[in-house]
Amino acid sequence: MYQVPRGTQDILPGEQFYWRYIEQRAALLCQLYGYERIDTPTFEETQLFSRSVGEATDIVAKEMYTFKDKGGNELTLKPEGTAPVCRAYIEHGLHNRPQPVKLYYLATTFRYERPQAGRYRQHHQFGYEAIGDDDPALDGEVIDLAWQFLKSCGLSKLKLELNSIGCRKCRPGYMASLKEYYSGYASTLCPDCKIRLERNPLRLLDCKNPLCQKLEASAPRSIDFLCPECADHFRQLGRYLELLGLTFSENHRLVRGLDYYTRTVFEIQPEADGAQSTLGGGGRYDDLIEELGGRPTPALGFAAGLERIILNLKKERAPVPALPKPPVFIAHIGKAAKDEAVKLAAGLRRGGIGVTGALGSRSLKAQLRQANSLDARYTIIIGDEEVKSGRVILRDMTTSEQKTVSPGELEGLLRQLASKTSPQS
Ligand code: AMP
C-alpha cells in the first residue's frame, strides 16, 4: 500500500471548507489593504534562497529540497515566499510602478523538518510583501493586516510579539556583543550553535536545543544596540501600533529564522503557546532587493501557515462556514422517469441550480437516504404518474412535507433557493 510521503497530507473533501475559507479571508483582507496577487514558480534557482535566507539558517543548512534537473540546473522547491517575490519585483521592473508595490501570495512551501503537530514537510503559506517604502507607518499597516486577517478567520486568542534587530550600521555591534557573551559558554553549546557562533551569532537566538535556549535569558538585547535611526523607527512603529489599537509585547529574543531581516521583526502566536506554534511572522528586509541585484529598496512582509491556522481554529472551536452543496436531489422511479430526471437535472444546472441524483435504479427509500446524507434541501421525485402529468413531487427534506408542483412553480421555488445558496466564487 502506498502512503503519502512523511510530513505531507492529503486534504480530503471534508476538510476543504477550512482551506477555501482561509483563502477567501486572505483575498478579501488583501483587497481591503490594497494588495494584488502574485504567483511565482514552485521551484527557483537554489542560490536565490541560499543567498537571501542565509547559509547558516536551519532552512538553508538542513531543510531545503534541492535537486538537479535533467539539464543540470540547481533548483530548490520554494521553502519560503519572500525571496521569489523580490526576484519577480526586480526581474519585471516593478520599481517603475508607484511605491510601495503591495503583493500577496498563497503558496505551497517545502521544508525537510521533523514532522509533528502543525509542522509538515509540505505546508501552505499565505504571505504578502510591501516593497519600496521605509515608513514605520507601513510596518504598522503590515502588522495590522496580519492581525486583522487572523482575527477575521475567527481566531481570538492571539498575541503579538515585536522586536527590532537593527540595520547594517548597528547590527555588527550587536553581533559582536552576542559573540562575546556566547563565547563564554562555547563548550556547553550544541554542535550547531558552535558553528553559528562563528558564522552568524544572531542565529544562536533561535536554536531549538533547550540547553542553548537557557542561555538566551541573559543574552544581550538588540534594542540596546540600535543606531538613532533604527531606535526612532522602532519608537514610531510602537506609536502607530498604539494608534491602530494593537497591543504587543516586546520580545528581545525574537530574531526570526531567516537572515534577510532588518529592523522590525514580529510574530503572532496563539495566546497559550510559544514560538513553536507561531501562526505567522514577518518583518523588514531593507537590504534584500539590493543583495539580489536590484537597486536599494526598503521593504517588509509577513507570512502565515495555513495548517497552523486550521489547527488553532479547531482548538478554539471557531465557527467556519461549510461549503455550499447542491440543494436539490432528484429521485426517480422507473425508466421513463429516469429520462425525465436526467433532462430536469441538466436544465436546472444550466440555470445555475446545483443538483445531484441517483443515476442507478435503486428504491425510492434508498434514494431518499442518499439525499439525506448529501444534505439536500429538497428532493424532486419523478415516477410514472409524474411523467404522464408533467408535474413533479417536491419534498422538503427538513420537514418531510411533499407537494405536487407544475414546472413553472418548481422553477420559481428553486430560483428563490438558488439566490440564497449561490456557490462561493
Ligand atoms: P517562516 O517563513 O518560518 O516565518 O514561516 C511562516 C509561517 O509558516 C510560520 O509562522 C508557520 O505558521 C508556518 N510554517 C513554517 N514552517 C512550517 C512547517 N514546517 N509546517 C507547517 N507550517 C509551517
Tab-separated table of C-alpha atoms and ligand atoms in Angstrom:
chain	number	residue	atom	x	y	z
A	1	MET	CA	0.000	0.000	0.000
A	2	TYR	CA	1.308	3.425	-0.908
A	3	GLN	CA	1.030	6.202	1.636
A	4	VAL	CA	1.564	9.963	1.494
A	5	PRO	CA	5.251	10.861	1.925
A	6	ARG	CA	6.235	11.551	5.559
A	7	GLY	CA	5.386	15.108	6.598
A	8	THR	CA	2.750	15.625	3.889
A	9	GLN	CA	-1.006	15.165	3.971
A	10	ASP	CA	-3.997	14.717	1.704
A	11	ILE	CA	-6.630	17.398	2.124
A	12	LEU	CA	-9.828	15.404	1.769
A	13	PRO	CA	-13.206	16.947	0.788
A	14	GLY	CA	-14.331	17.039	4.431
A	15	GLU	CA	-11.517	19.458	5.329
A	16	GLN	CA	-11.671	21.654	2.238
A	17	PHE	CA	-14.025	24.180	3.799
A	18	TYR	CA	-11.235	25.352	6.123
A	19	TRP	CA	-8.883	25.916	3.219
A	20	ARG	CA	-11.335	27.730	0.975
A	21	TYR	CA	-12.453	29.884	3.905
A	22	ILE	CA	-8.922	30.979	4.821
A	23	GLU	CA	-8.053	31.670	1.182
A	24	GLN	CA	-11.174	33.806	0.843
A	25	ARG	CA	-10.396	35.731	4.023
A	26	ALA	CA	-6.838	36.294	2.750
A	27	ALA	CA	-8.035	37.582	-0.638
A	28	LEU	CA	-10.667	39.811	0.955
A	29	LEU	CA	-8.332	41.343	3.521
A	30	CYS	CA	-5.647	41.906	0.868
A	31	GLN	CA	-8.174	43.705	-1.273
A	32	LEU	CA	-9.081	45.932	1.693
A	33	TYR	CA	-5.416	46.853	2.204
A	34	GLY	CA	-4.591	47.246	-1.498
A	35	TYR	CA	-2.522	44.111	-2.140
A	36	GLU	CA	-2.569	42.372	-5.535
A	37	ARG	CA	-1.975	38.672	-6.033
A	38	ILE	CA	1.263	37.302	-7.413
A	39	ASP	CA	2.137	33.683	-8.169
A	40	THR	CA	5.739	32.587	-8.584
A	41	PRO	CA	7.034	29.144	-9.633
A	42	THR	CA	7.135	26.219	-7.211
A	43	PHE	CA	10.908	25.977	-7.675
A	44	GLU	CA	13.641	28.556	-8.133
A	45	GLU	CA	17.402	28.585	-8.586
A	46	THR	CA	18.898	27.284	-5.341
A	47	GLN	CA	21.128	30.353	-4.976
A	48	LEU	CA	18.122	32.638	-4.659
A	49	PHE	CA	17.324	31.045	-1.306
A	50	SER	CA	20.831	30.313	-0.042
A	51	ARG	CA	21.876	33.930	-0.636
A	52	SER	CA	18.780	35.561	0.823
A	53	VAL	CA	17.584	33.267	3.613
A	54	GLY	CA	21.233	32.732	4.646
A	55	GLU	CA	23.695	29.814	4.567
A	56	ALA	CA	23.724	29.466	8.367
A	57	THR	CA	19.933	29.250	8.796
A	58	ASP	CA	18.234	25.906	9.501
A	59	ILE	CA	16.201	26.366	6.331
A	60	VAL	CA	19.225	26.540	4.037
A	61	ALA	CA	21.601	24.322	6.021
A	62	LYS	CA	19.181	21.451	6.679
A	63	GLU	CA	15.731	21.805	5.206
A	64	MET	CA	15.761	22.624	1.504
A	65	TYR	CA	14.510	20.196	-1.113
A	66	THR	CA	17.282	20.784	-3.618
A	67	PHE	CA	17.770	18.869	-6.830
A	68	LYS	CA	19.490	18.984	-10.185
A	69	ASP	CA	17.145	18.799	-13.162
A	70	LYS	CA	17.961	16.895	-16.336
A	71	GLY	CA	19.676	19.977	-17.723
A	72	GLY	CA	21.999	20.132	-14.704
A	73	ASN	CA	20.337	23.244	-13.194
A	74	GLU	CA	20.479	23.506	-9.360
A	75	LEU	CA	16.898	24.069	-8.245
A	76	THR	CA	15.078	24.193	-4.907
A	77	LEU	CA	11.406	23.752	-4.032
A	78	LYS	CA	10.247	27.006	-2.506
A	79	PRO	CA	10.954	26.941	1.284
A	80	GLU	CA	9.501	30.456	1.723
A	81	GLY	CA	7.778	33.107	-0.372
A	82	THR	CA	9.632	36.389	0.105
A	83	ALA	CA	12.774	35.796	-1.982
A	84	PRO	CA	10.768	34.705	-5.066
A	85	VAL	CA	8.557	37.820	-4.831
A	86	CYS	CA	11.645	40.037	-4.586
A	87	ARG	CA	13.182	38.226	-7.564
A	88	ALA	CA	9.979	38.910	-9.529
A	89	TYR	CA	9.967	42.577	-8.420
A	90	ILE	CA	13.494	43.036	-9.798
A	91	GLU	CA	13.033	40.874	-12.901
A	92	HIS	CA	9.861	42.670	-14.021
A	93	GLY	CA	11.000	46.192	-13.160
A	94	LEU	CA	8.207	46.704	-10.623
A	95	HIS	CA	10.192	49.632	-9.183
A	96	ASN	CA	8.645	51.585	-12.097
A	97	ARG	CA	5.226	51.265	-10.513
A	98	PRO	CA	4.064	53.575	-7.716
A	99	GLN	CA	5.762	52.503	-4.482
A	100	PRO	CA	5.193	50.659	-2.273
A	101	VAL	CA	4.253	47.748	-4.512
A	102	LYS	CA	1.948	45.544	-2.464
A	103	LEU	CA	1.747	41.875	-3.427
A	104	TYR	CA	0.281	38.763	-1.805
A	105	TYR	CA	0.556	35.060	-2.471
A	106	LEU	CA	-0.839	31.701	-1.462
A	107	ALA	CA	1.877	29.128	-1.980
A	108	THR	CA	2.915	25.576	-1.239
A	109	THR	CA	6.136	25.549	0.744
A	110	PHE	CA	8.664	22.754	1.341
A	111	ARG	CA	10.988	22.233	4.291
A	112	TYR	CA	12.640	18.977	5.319
A	113	GLU	CA	11.731	19.233	9.020
A	114	ARG	CA	10.947	16.681	11.723
A	115	PRO	CA	7.168	16.300	11.327
A	116	GLN	CA	4.999	16.959	14.393
A	117	ALA	CA	1.672	18.653	15.165
A	118	GLY	CA	1.491	21.745	12.949
A	119	ARG	CA	4.882	21.017	11.354
A	120	TYR	CA	4.995	19.448	7.926
A	121	ARG	CA	7.480	18.910	5.125
A	122	GLN	CA	4.987	20.366	2.679
A	123	HIS	CA	2.910	23.203	4.077
A	124	HIS	CA	0.962	26.175	2.738
A	125	GLN	CA	1.572	29.840	3.351
A	126	PHE	CA	-0.402	32.994	2.866
A	127	GLY	CA	2.075	35.834	2.662
A	128	TYR	CA	2.386	39.398	1.452
A	129	GLU	CA	5.095	41.965	0.790
A	130	ALA	CA	5.058	45.783	0.719
A	131	ILE	CA	8.079	46.840	-1.319
A	132	GLY	CA	9.542	50.316	-1.739
A	133	ASP	CA	8.930	52.314	1.450
A	134	ASP	CA	10.694	52.536	4.816
A	135	ASP	CA	7.994	54.499	6.658
A	136	PRO	CA	7.252	52.889	10.064
A	137	ALA	CA	3.568	53.613	9.361
A	138	LEU	CA	3.854	50.928	6.663
A	139	ASP	CA	5.237	48.497	9.268
A	140	GLY	CA	2.154	49.328	11.345
A	141	GLU	CA	-0.125	48.651	8.385
A	142	VAL	CA	1.579	45.327	7.576
A	143	ILE	CA	1.238	44.175	11.186
A	144	ASP	CA	-2.350	45.393	11.303
A	145	LEU	CA	-3.219	43.365	8.198
A	146	ALA	CA	-1.668	40.229	9.736
A	147	TRP	CA	-3.625	40.731	12.943
A	148	GLN	CA	-6.929	41.544	11.229
A	149	PHE	CA	-6.544	38.595	8.853
A	150	LEU	CA	-6.090	36.089	11.691
A	151	LYS	CA	-8.938	37.694	13.642
A	152	SER	CA	-11.211	37.617	10.615
A	153	CYS	CA	-10.500	33.886	10.192
A	154	GLY	CA	-12.133	33.520	13.616
A	155	LEU	CA	-9.092	33.278	15.899
A	156	SER	CA	-9.434	35.269	19.088
A	157	LYS	CA	-6.682	34.032	21.414
A	158	LEU	CA	-3.685	35.710	19.823
A	159	LYS	CA	-0.625	37.592	20.986
A	160	LEU	CA	1.667	39.903	19.049
A	161	GLU	CA	5.404	39.956	19.743
A	162	LEU	CA	7.718	42.606	18.398
A	163	ASN	CA	11.428	43.371	18.226
A	164	SER	CA	13.889	45.425	16.214
A	165	ILE	CA	17.159	43.818	15.144
A	166	GLY	CA	18.734	46.944	13.673
A	167	CYS	CA	20.352	47.632	10.321
A	168	ARG	CA	23.684	47.190	8.531
A	169	LYS	CA	25.047	50.065	10.574
A	170	CYS	CA	24.158	48.957	14.104
A	171	ARG	CA	23.856	45.170	13.739
A	172	PRO	CA	27.658	44.474	13.771
A	173	GLY	CA	27.956	45.961	17.277
A	174	TYR	CA	25.162	43.729	18.495
A	175	MET	CA	26.611	40.656	16.782
A	176	ALA	CA	29.999	41.284	18.428
A	177	SER	CA	28.347	41.537	21.814
A	178	LEU	CA	26.355	38.321	21.228
A	179	LYS	CA	29.527	36.573	20.144
A	180	GLU	CA	31.374	37.676	23.251
A	181	TYR	CA	28.528	36.553	25.511
A	182	TYR	CA	28.122	33.117	23.922
A	183	SER	CA	31.889	32.551	23.677
A	184	GLY	CA	31.865	32.330	27.458
A	185	TYR	CA	29.647	29.233	27.133
A	186	ALA	CA	31.222	27.810	23.975
A	187	SER	CA	31.856	24.371	25.489
A	188	THR	CA	28.176	23.927	26.514
A	189	LEU	CA	26.706	24.955	23.131
A	190	CYS	CA	25.124	22.343	20.849
A	191	PRO	CA	27.221	21.413	17.757
A	192	ASP	CA	25.036	23.613	15.512
A	193	CYS	CA	25.455	26.634	17.781
A	194	LYS	CA	29.238	26.197	17.837
A	195	ILE	CA	29.088	26.752	14.066
A	196	ARG	CA	26.521	29.570	14.426
A	197	LEU	CA	28.860	31.314	16.879
A	198	GLU	CA	31.436	31.558	14.096
A	199	ARG	CA	29.168	32.108	11.092
A	200	ASN	CA	26.180	34.149	12.336
A	201	PRO	CA	25.781	34.723	16.103
A	202	LEU	CA	22.221	36.066	15.614
A	203	ARG	CA	21.121	32.518	14.761
A	204	LEU	CA	22.114	31.429	18.322
A	205	LEU	CA	18.896	33.076	19.494
A	206	ASP	CA	16.633	30.746	17.535
A	207	CYS	CA	18.260	27.446	18.491
A	208	LYS	CA	15.659	24.826	19.435
A	209	ASN	CA	18.013	22.988	21.843
A	210	PRO	CA	16.807	23.519	25.474
A	211	LEU	CA	20.352	23.957	26.830
A	212	CYS	CA	21.134	26.713	24.327
A	213	GLN	CA	17.697	28.271	24.908
A	214	LYS	CA	18.538	28.639	28.616
A	215	LEU	CA	21.401	30.962	27.699
A	216	GLU	CA	19.045	33.290	25.819
A	217	ALA	CA	17.625	34.808	29.008
A	218	SER	CA	20.776	36.766	29.833
A	219	ALA	CA	21.985	37.342	26.262
A	220	PRO	CA	22.460	40.955	25.103
A	221	ARG	CA	19.342	42.623	23.611
A	222	SER	CA	19.336	44.040	20.099
A	223	ILE	CA	17.345	47.139	21.090
A	224	ASP	CA	20.235	48.241	23.332
A	225	PHE	CA	22.455	48.458	20.245
A	226	LEU	CA	20.147	50.258	17.781
A	227	CYS	CA	21.534	53.309	15.966
A	228	PRO	CA	19.489	56.526	16.461
A	229	GLU	CA	17.620	55.996	13.128
A	230	CYS	CA	16.628	52.401	13.968
A	231	ALA	CA	15.686	53.367	17.528
A	232	ASP	CA	13.486	56.166	16.185
A	233	HIS	CA	11.896	53.813	13.608
A	234	PHE	CA	11.068	51.339	16.358
A	235	ARG	CA	9.681	54.075	18.622
A	236	GLN	CA	7.481	55.397	15.828
A	237	LEU	CA	6.238	51.915	14.992
A	238	GLY	CA	5.174	51.478	18.622
A	239	ARG	CA	3.209	54.723	18.315
A	240	TYR	CA	1.494	53.615	15.096
A	241	LEU	CA	0.556	50.274	16.651
A	242	GLU	CA	-0.994	52.185	19.522
A	243	LEU	CA	-2.922	54.352	17.037
A	244	LEU	CA	-4.151	51.160	15.372
A	245	GLY	CA	-5.302	49.775	18.717
A	246	LEU	CA	-2.905	46.818	18.601
A	247	THR	CA	-1.421	45.534	21.839
A	248	PHE	CA	2.036	43.974	21.603
A	249	SER	CA	4.807	42.789	23.832
A	250	GLU	CA	8.463	43.359	23.114
A	251	ASN	CA	10.313	40.079	22.789
A	252	HIS	CA	14.042	40.731	22.903
A	253	ARG	CA	14.829	37.163	21.802
A	254	LEU	CA	12.780	37.383	18.617
A	255	VAL	CA	15.118	37.316	15.585
A	256	ARG	CA	13.178	35.041	13.149
A	257	GLY	CA	14.716	32.120	11.304
A	258	LEU	CA	15.801	33.921	8.130
A	259	ASP	CA	18.857	36.126	7.678
A	260	TYR	CA	17.385	38.843	5.493
A	261	TYR	CA	15.518	40.699	8.238
A	262	THR	CA	16.466	44.216	9.324
A	263	ARG	CA	14.818	46.481	11.911
A	264	THR	CA	11.231	45.333	12.581
A	265	VAL	CA	10.560	41.646	13.262
A	266	PHE	CA	7.242	40.377	14.597
A	267	GLU	CA	5.291	37.196	15.221
A	268	ILE	CA	1.702	36.363	16.027
A	269	GLN	CA	1.292	33.353	18.278
A	270	PRO	CA	-1.580	31.536	19.941
A	271	GLU	CA	-2.028	33.129	23.373
A	272	ALA	CA	-1.288	29.944	25.298
A	273	ASP	CA	1.634	28.634	23.212
A	274	GLY	CA	5.191	29.652	22.472
A	275	ALA	CA	7.269	30.237	19.380
A	276	GLN	CA	6.976	26.586	18.256
A	277	SER	CA	3.321	27.202	17.402
A	278	THR	CA	3.753	30.576	15.688
A	279	LEU	CA	0.842	31.293	13.360
A	280	GLY	CA	2.745	33.783	11.297
A	281	GLY	CA	5.645	36.158	11.312
A	282	GLY	CA	7.369	38.781	9.300
A	283	GLY	CA	9.467	41.876	9.300
A	284	ARG	CA	11.547	44.334	7.316
A	285	TYR	CA	14.195	43.311	4.843
A	286	ASP	CA	15.591	46.645	3.681
A	287	ASP	CA	18.757	45.185	2.083
A	288	LEU	CA	17.347	42.103	0.371
A	289	ILE	CA	16.391	43.569	-3.008
A	290	GLU	CA	19.805	45.175	-3.349
A	291	GLU	CA	21.511	41.916	-2.327
A	292	LEU	CA	19.584	40.125	-5.046
A	293	GLY	CA	20.808	42.596	-7.674
A	294	GLY	CA	18.122	45.304	-7.560
A	295	ARG	CA	18.507	48.939	-6.543
A	296	PRO	CA	18.395	49.750	-2.785
A	297	THR	CA	14.713	49.253	-1.893
A	298	PRO	CA	13.293	49.099	1.630
A	299	ALA	CA	10.552	46.501	2.096
A	300	LEU	CA	8.725	44.310	4.563
A	301	GLY	CA	6.296	41.419	4.648
A	302	PHE	CA	4.527	38.678	6.553
A	303	ALA	CA	3.656	35.003	6.102
A	304	ALA	CA	1.324	32.681	7.982
A	305	GLY	CA	0.965	28.900	7.797
A	306	LEU	CA	-2.482	27.651	6.772
A	307	GLU	CA	-2.066	24.329	8.615
A	308	ARG	CA	-1.329	26.214	11.856
A	309	ILE	CA	-4.349	28.453	11.368
A	310	ILE	CA	-6.606	25.412	10.866
A	311	LEU	CA	-5.098	23.683	13.911
A	312	ASN	CA	-5.953	26.719	16.018
A	313	LEU	CA	-9.421	27.198	14.511
A	314	LYS	CA	-10.116	23.639	15.644
A	315	LYS	CA	-8.596	24.252	19.091
A	316	GLU	CA	-10.667	27.396	19.560
A	317	ARG	CA	-13.760	25.704	18.083
A	318	ALA	CA	-14.180	28.741	15.856
A	319	PRO	CA	-17.205	28.609	13.534
A	320	VAL	CA	-16.179	28.109	9.911
A	321	PRO	CA	-18.867	28.161	7.225
A	322	ALA	CA	-19.445	24.953	5.284
A	323	LEU	CA	-19.011	24.929	1.518
A	324	PRO	CA	-22.306	25.069	-0.364
A	325	LYS	CA	-23.641	21.735	-1.610
A	326	PRO	CA	-26.224	21.133	-4.335
A	327	PRO	CA	-29.549	21.955	-2.676
A	328	VAL	CA	-31.583	19.665	-4.913
A	329	PHE	CA	-31.611	15.879	-5.258
A	330	ILE	CA	-33.636	14.222	-8.000
A	331	ALA	CA	-35.070	10.786	-7.294
A	332	HIS	CA	-36.787	8.730	-9.964
A	333	ILE	CA	-38.769	5.527	-10.161
A	334	GLY	CA	-38.810	3.689	-13.466
A	335	LYS	CA	-37.093	4.005	-16.848
A	336	ALA	CA	-39.246	6.783	-18.311
A	337	ALA	CA	-38.847	8.794	-15.109
A	338	LYS	CA	-35.078	8.391	-15.292
A	339	ASP	CA	-35.013	10.115	-18.708
A	340	GLU	CA	-37.107	12.965	-17.251
A	341	ALA	CA	-34.747	13.142	-14.249
A	342	VAL	CA	-31.685	13.367	-16.493
A	343	LYS	CA	-33.314	16.175	-18.543
A	344	LEU	CA	-34.522	18.077	-15.470
A	345	ALA	CA	-31.102	17.849	-13.754
A	346	ALA	CA	-29.405	19.234	-16.867
A	347	GLY	CA	-31.951	22.059	-17.166
A	348	LEU	CA	-31.608	23.097	-13.527
A	349	ARG	CA	-27.802	23.016	-13.652
A	350	ARG	CA	-27.794	25.155	-16.805
A	351	GLY	CA	-29.992	27.563	-14.859
A	352	GLY	CA	-27.443	27.734	-12.025
A	353	ILE	CA	-29.112	25.413	-9.518
A	354	GLY	CA	-26.963	22.656	-8.006
A	355	VAL	CA	-28.380	19.172	-8.463
A	356	THR	CA	-27.338	15.657	-7.538
A	357	GLY	CA	-29.290	12.492	-8.167
A	358	ALA	CA	-29.152	8.748	-8.176
A	359	LEU	CA	-28.431	7.503	-11.664
A	360	GLY	CA	-28.954	3.806	-10.983
A	361	SER	CA	-32.237	2.094	-10.300
A	362	ARG	CA	-32.382	1.973	-6.525
A	363	SER	CA	-35.565	2.015	-4.439
A	364	LEU	CA	-37.123	5.374	-3.567
A	365	LYS	CA	-36.263	4.746	0.097
A	366	ALA	CA	-32.592	4.239	-0.751
A	367	GLN	CA	-32.587	7.375	-2.914
A	368	LEU	CA	-34.120	9.460	-0.121
A	369	ARG	CA	-31.494	8.112	2.277
A	370	GLN	CA	-28.812	9.252	-0.160
A	371	ALA	CA	-30.480	12.681	-0.495
A	372	ASN	CA	-30.357	12.985	3.294
A	373	SER	CA	-26.728	12.028	3.533
A	374	LEU	CA	-25.889	14.624	0.864
A	375	ASP	CA	-27.715	17.310	2.901
A	376	ALA	CA	-30.126	18.089	0.057
A	377	ARG	CA	-32.639	20.799	0.954
A	378	TYR	CA	-35.252	19.469	-1.495
A	379	THR	CA	-35.796	16.193	-3.279
A	380	ILE	CA	-37.712	16.146	-6.532
A	381	ILE	CA	-39.438	12.821	-7.019
A	382	ILE	CA	-40.464	11.652	-10.511
A	383	GLY	CA	-42.463	8.452	-11.086
A	384	ASP	CA	-44.696	7.147	-13.912
A	385	GLU	CA	-47.586	9.340	-12.718
A	386	GLU	CA	-45.415	12.472	-12.890
A	387	VAL	CA	-44.063	11.591	-16.337
A	388	LYS	CA	-47.665	11.478	-17.567
A	389	SER	CA	-48.873	14.645	-15.822
A	390	GLY	CA	-45.732	16.693	-16.439
A	391	ARG	CA	-45.761	17.696	-12.755
A	392	VAL	CA	-43.252	16.541	-10.103
A	393	ILE	CA	-43.296	15.888	-6.356
A	394	LEU	CA	-41.227	18.336	-4.323
A	395	ARG	CA	-40.168	17.044	-0.906
A	396	ASP	CA	-38.821	19.438	1.716
A	397	MET	CA	-36.093	17.374	3.381
A	398	THR	CA	-36.203	19.292	6.678
A	399	THR	CA	-39.944	18.960	7.268
A	400	SER	CA	-40.604	15.849	5.087
A	401	GLU	CA	-43.604	17.751	3.598
A	402	GLN	CA	-44.401	16.876	-0.001
A	403	LYS	CA	-46.424	18.634	-2.646
A	404	THR	CA	-47.027	18.202	-6.347
A	405	VAL	CA	-45.891	21.188	-8.370
A	406	SER	CA	-46.006	22.287	-12.001
A	407	PRO	CA	-42.742	23.038	-13.877
A	408	GLY	CA	-43.437	26.772	-13.547
A	409	GLU	CA	-43.936	26.598	-9.759
A	410	LEU	CA	-40.852	24.434	-9.396
A	411	GLU	CA	-38.729	26.930	-11.268
A	412	GLY	CA	-39.960	29.833	-9.131
A	413	LEU	CA	-39.289	27.966	-5.887
A	414	LEU	CA	-35.851	26.798	-6.915
A	415	ARG	CA	-34.870	30.200	-8.241
A	416	GLN	CA	-35.511	31.641	-4.785
A	417	LEU	CA	-33.334	28.899	-3.368
A	418	ALA	CA	-30.525	29.497	-5.877
A	419	SER	CA	-30.343	33.181	-4.973
A	420	LYS	CA	-29.812	32.188	-1.312
A	421	THR	CA	-27.256	29.431	-1.948
A	422	SER	CA	-25.258	30.554	-4.960
A	423	PRO	CA	-21.839	28.888	-4.986
A	424	GLN	CA	-18.935	30.829	-3.466
A	425	SER	CA	-16.545	32.199	-6.019
B	1	AMP	P1	8.579	31.348	8.438
B	1	AMP	O1	8.865	31.574	6.999
B	1	AMP	O2	9.487	30.324	9.059
B	1	AMP	O3	8.452	32.583	9.217
B	1	AMP	O4	7.139	30.661	8.461
B	1	AMP	C1	5.962	31.390	8.349
B	1	AMP	C2	4.833	30.580	8.927
B	1	AMP	O5	4.680	29.383	8.171
B	1	AMP	C3	5.087	30.089	10.348
B	1	AMP	O6	4.699	31.038	11.283
B	1	AMP	C4	4.198	28.871	10.407
B	1	AMP	O7	2.846	29.244	10.638
B	1	AMP	C5	4.285	28.327	9.012
B	1	AMP	N1	5.278	27.241	8.932
B	1	AMP	C6	6.621	27.333	8.838
B	1	AMP	N2	7.183	26.128	8.740
B	1	AMP	C7	6.182	25.221	8.781
B	1	AMP	C8	6.090	23.802	8.701
B	1	AMP	N3	7.187	23.055	8.570
B	1	AMP	N4	4.870	23.210	8.766
B	1	AMP	C9	3.750	23.965	8.875
B	1	AMP	N5	3.764	25.301	8.944
B	1	AMP	C10	4.954	25.935	8.899
